Amino acid sequence: SFTDPSVSMDLLRAVLQPSINEEIRGVFNKYMKFFQTAAINVRDNVGEEVDPEQLIQETCRSCLEQAKLLFSDGKKVVPRLPHEQAVPNRARQMDEELSRRGSPVPKKRKGRPPGQSLSNDRGVSGMAAWKLKVSEPVKRDGPKWDPSRLTETTTFVLGSRANKALGMGGTRGRLYIKHPHLFKYAADPQDKHWLTEQQHMRAIGGKMAYLLIEEDIRDLAASEDYRDSVDLHLEELKPFIPPAWMTEKMQKHMETLRRGGDVPPPEDPPE
């Protein structure tokens, strides 16, 4: 009943999009080990202020932007950087390296029906289980994601201190990657000014600073993964109660995330 070709094609795209997204997710899972290792190395070399999770997300988005060139109509040519010329070769080398190590590399299969699970292509190993965990969407429901739990008496901790308390040292990004279900709030310039004034953190300029709920971190510490660890140092948490205006911002942030929305990273206000 549609005479507009673009409308008809977009309807078909909408039907197939969930299956396409699932297969794209499988491709990224294949290379996630490399992204994660590289991001952690960057953080170790540059400093604790680097957020590996953010680096991985930005890299994945960049990959998708470059993939658009595969379907370019020739009218718009996006210049490629010199270092990107060798990307195909490096990708093939990584495939070969994975094969040599015996890692489960998904094989191409003809005639796969839309929506078929990618798990059939994975070997039964620790890496396969990790990939399956990564592909699962982060659940943001239940009482821990109820904004009403954030009151004027709720205590928070800095992400960097939470990592140290759980025995991860200064590897701030490991906490967010290992426990993506945790609520975290990126402090904006106004928040960081208050935190600095109250001596909860050093002045870090435009660098990222995350706040987490103390109760969530203590629940993690009491879990089977951490409670018997000799590296557990809960005295490192140094919890604090933020002002009411900051708590209100965090309530709105939690509500937005719970509804599936994306919150842009905080930006410094114009001078």
Tab-separated table of C-alpha atoms in Angstrom, residues 29-218:
chain	number	residue	atom	x	y	z
A	29	ASN	CA	32.168	-9.366	20.864
A	30	LYS	CA	34.731	-11.090	18.660
A	31	TYR	CA	37.123	-8.137	19.011
A	32	MET	CA	36.083	-6.919	22.475
A	33	LYS	CA	39.057	-8.659	24.085
A	34	PHE	CA	41.432	-6.475	22.073
A	35	PHE	CA	39.493	-3.270	22.782
A	36	GLN	CA	39.397	-4.017	26.498
A	37	THR	CA	43.117	-4.833	26.728
A	38	ALA	CA	44.070	-1.714	24.775
A	39	ALA	CA	41.821	0.552	26.856
A	40	ILE	CA	43.282	-0.763	30.122
A	41	ASN	CA	46.801	-0.226	28.741
A	42	VAL	CA	45.926	3.372	27.835
A	43	ARG	CA	44.663	3.974	31.343
A	44	ASP	CA	47.822	2.457	32.845
A	45	ASN	CA	50.047	4.629	30.634
A	46	VAL	CA	48.105	7.899	30.778
A	47	GLY	CA	46.681	7.884	34.277
A	48	GLU	CA	43.736	6.996	36.483
A	49	GLU	CA	41.601	9.762	35.003
A	50	VAL	CA	41.180	7.741	31.794
A	51	ASP	CA	37.905	5.798	31.647
A	52	PRO	CA	38.483	2.515	29.716
A	53	GLU	CA	34.733	1.932	29.363
A	54	GLN	CA	34.311	5.290	27.630
A	55	LEU	CA	37.277	4.571	25.340
A	56	ILE	CA	35.754	1.238	24.310
A	57	GLN	CA	32.378	2.823	23.580
A	58	GLU	CA	33.992	5.567	21.478
A	59	THR	CA	36.061	3.003	19.556
A	60	CYS	CA	32.983	0.900	18.793
A	61	ARG	CA	31.125	3.972	17.535
A	62	SER	CA	34.117	4.896	15.373
A	63	CYS	CA	34.111	1.391	13.885
A	64	LEU	CA	30.469	1.779	12.914
A	65	GLU	CA	31.143	5.176	11.319
A	66	GLN	CA	33.961	3.729	9.219
A	67	ALA	CA	31.770	0.757	8.252
A	68	LYS	CA	29.379	3.188	6.563
A	69	LEU	CA	32.008	3.594	3.829
A	70	LEU	CA	31.172	0.067	2.660
A	71	PHE	CA	27.853	1.431	1.433
A	72	SER	CA	29.010	4.792	0.105
A	73	ASP	CA	27.331	5.927	-3.097
A	74	GLY	CA	30.522	7.599	-4.247
A	75	LYS	CA	29.170	11.123	-3.859
A	76	LYS	CA	30.535	11.603	-0.365
A	77	VAL	CA	34.076	10.448	0.196
A	78	VAL	CA	35.276	10.393	3.783
A	79	PRO	CA	39.073	10.806	3.871
A	80	ARG	CA	40.860	7.953	5.576
A	81	LEU	CA	43.774	8.522	7.888
A	82	PRO	CA	47.126	6.978	6.885
A	83	HIS	CA	47.150	4.571	9.842
A	84	GLU	CA	43.775	3.165	8.769
A	85	GLN	CA	45.131	1.753	5.500
A	86	ALA	CA	46.591	-1.225	7.369
A	87	VAL	CA	43.445	-2.015	9.344
A	88	PRO	CA	42.236	-4.885	7.069
A	89	ASN	CA	45.626	-6.606	7.342
A	90	ARG	CA	45.674	-6.234	11.117
A	91	ALA	CA	42.149	-7.630	11.337
A	92	ARG	CA	43.194	-10.697	9.344
A	93	GLN	CA	46.238	-11.120	11.572
A	94	MET	CA	44.027	-11.020	14.682
A	95	ASP	CA	41.745	-13.668	13.149
A	96	GLU	CA	44.744	-15.906	12.492
A	97	GLU	CA	46.070	-15.327	16.009
A	98	LEU	CA	42.716	-16.262	17.532
A	99	SER	CA	42.649	-19.440	15.435
A	100	ARG	CA	46.163	-20.421	16.525
A	101	ARG	CA	45.249	-19.954	20.190
A	102	GLY	CA	42.165	-22.067	19.789
A	103	SER	CA	39.797	-19.230	20.669
A	104	PRO	CA	36.221	-19.700	19.453
A	105	VAL	CA	36.090	-17.601	16.297
A	106	PRO	CA	32.560	-17.498	14.828
A	107	LYS	CA	32.511	-19.059	11.375
A	108	LYS	CA	30.425	-17.688	8.566
A	109	ARG	CA	27.406	-19.813	7.825
A	110	LYS	CA	25.234	-19.616	4.756
A	111	GLY	CA	21.505	-19.404	5.061
A	112	ARG	CA	21.279	-18.326	8.695
A	113	PRO	CA	17.666	-17.283	9.341
A	114	PRO	CA	17.134	-13.837	10.860
A	115	GLY	CA	17.150	-13.830	14.631
A	116	GLN	CA	19.013	-17.123	15.030
A	117	SER	CA	21.165	-17.165	18.143
A	118	LEU	CA	24.851	-16.498	17.621
A	119	SER	CA	25.676	-18.784	20.528
A	120	ASN	CA	25.576	-21.788	18.162
A	121	ASP	CA	28.786	-20.557	16.564
A	122	ARG	CA	30.690	-20.310	19.826
A	123	GLY	CA	32.736	-23.021	21.433
A	124	VAL	CA	32.055	-23.973	25.039
A	125	SER	CA	34.839	-22.171	26.898
A	126	GLY	CA	35.426	-19.389	29.383
A	127	MET	CA	35.863	-16.867	26.571
A	128	ALA	CA	32.563	-17.909	24.989
A	129	ALA	CA	30.775	-17.470	28.318
A	130	TRP	CA	32.361	-14.037	28.721
A	131	LYS	CA	31.218	-13.034	25.248
A	132	LEU	CA	27.688	-14.156	25.989
A	133	LYS	CA	27.694	-12.057	29.151
A	134	VAL	CA	28.892	-9.003	27.236
A	135	SER	CA	26.152	-9.374	24.634
A	136	GLU	CA	23.408	-9.326	27.243
A	137	PRO	CA	21.765	-5.930	27.757
A	138	VAL	CA	22.366	-4.178	31.060
A	139	LYS	CA	19.286	-4.543	33.254
A	140	ARG	CA	18.219	-1.270	34.828
A	141	ASP	CA	15.187	-2.244	36.824
A	142	GLY	CA	14.327	-3.370	40.305
A	143	PRO	CA	14.670	-1.520	43.625
A	144	LYS	CA	18.287	-0.494	43.046
A	145	TRP	CA	17.181	1.535	40.006
A	146	ASP	CA	14.290	3.264	41.773
A	147	PRO	CA	15.131	7.002	41.930
A	148	SER	CA	13.208	7.271	45.189
A	149	ARG	CA	16.022	5.392	46.959
A	150	LEU	CA	18.196	8.476	46.491
A	151	THR	CA	17.351	10.747	49.404
A	152	GLU	CA	19.061	13.624	51.162
A	153	THR	CA	20.729	11.117	53.493
A	154	THR	CA	22.007	8.698	50.805
A	155	THR	CA	25.788	8.344	50.937
A	156	PHE	CA	27.985	8.195	47.849
A	157	VAL	CA	31.602	7.292	47.098
A	158	LEU	CA	34.015	8.207	44.334
A	159	GLY	CA	34.537	5.572	41.652
A	160	SER	CA	38.305	5.640	42.172
A	161	ARG	CA	37.880	4.908	45.889
A	162	ALA	CA	35.382	2.117	45.187
A	163	ASN	CA	37.969	0.408	42.981
A	164	LYS	CA	40.578	0.571	45.719
A	165	ALA	CA	38.110	-0.658	48.330
A	166	LEU	CA	37.278	-3.739	46.230
A	167	GLY	CA	40.954	-4.510	45.674
A	168	MET	CA	41.268	-3.239	42.116
A	169	GLY	CA	43.855	-0.603	42.958
A	170	GLY	CA	43.745	2.394	40.646
A	171	THR	CA	42.109	0.514	37.777
A	172	ARG	CA	38.929	2.569	37.853
A	173	GLY	CA	37.573	1.248	34.575
A	174	ARG	CA	37.603	-2.384	35.726
A	175	LEU	CA	34.752	-1.777	38.154
A	176	TYR	CA	32.470	-0.326	35.473
A	177	ILE	CA	33.303	-3.036	32.935
A	178	LYS	CA	32.999	-5.910	35.412
A	179	HIS	CA	29.766	-4.580	36.968
A	180	PRO	CA	27.912	-2.601	34.263
A	181	HIS	CA	24.667	-2.918	36.272
A	182	LEU	CA	25.957	-0.449	38.869
A	183	PHE	CA	24.456	3.016	38.880
A	184	LYS	CA	27.143	5.609	38.293
A	185	TYR	CA	26.837	9.338	37.871
A	186	ALA	CA	29.352	11.457	35.974
A	187	ALA	CA	29.956	14.628	37.955
A	188	ASP	CA	29.561	17.854	35.985
A	189	PRO	CA	31.729	20.969	36.591
A	190	GLN	CA	29.374	22.281	39.291
A	191	ASP	CA	29.477	18.928	41.109
A	192	LYS	CA	33.258	18.714	40.862
A	193	HIS	CA	33.595	22.230	42.260
A	194	TRP	CA	31.611	21.208	45.342
A	195	LEU	CA	33.537	17.943	45.716
A	196	THR	CA	36.821	19.827	45.546
A	197	GLU	CA	35.709	22.480	48.007
A	198	GLN	CA	34.655	19.789	50.479
A	199	GLN	CA	38.019	18.036	49.940
A	200	HIS	CA	36.419	14.825	48.701
A	201	MET	CA	38.634	14.940	45.610
A	202	ARG	CA	41.494	16.898	44.082
A	203	ALA	CA	40.871	19.487	41.383
A	204	ILE	CA	40.977	17.522	38.116
A	205	GLY	CA	39.786	20.079	35.568
A	206	GLY	CA	37.782	18.545	32.733
A	207	LYS	CA	38.610	14.941	33.657
A	208	MET	CA	35.814	12.479	34.416
A	209	ALA	CA	34.763	11.762	37.996
A	210	TYR	CA	32.079	9.189	38.805
A	211	LEU	CA	29.922	8.895	41.904
A	212	LEU	CA	28.502	5.556	43.057
A	213	ILE	CA	26.054	4.654	45.819
A	214	GLU	CA	27.900	3.414	48.917
A	215	GLU	CA	25.246	0.770	49.613
A	216	ASP	CA	25.805	-0.789	46.162
A	217	ILE	CA	29.549	-1.059	46.736
A	218	ARG	CA	29.097	-2.585	50.201
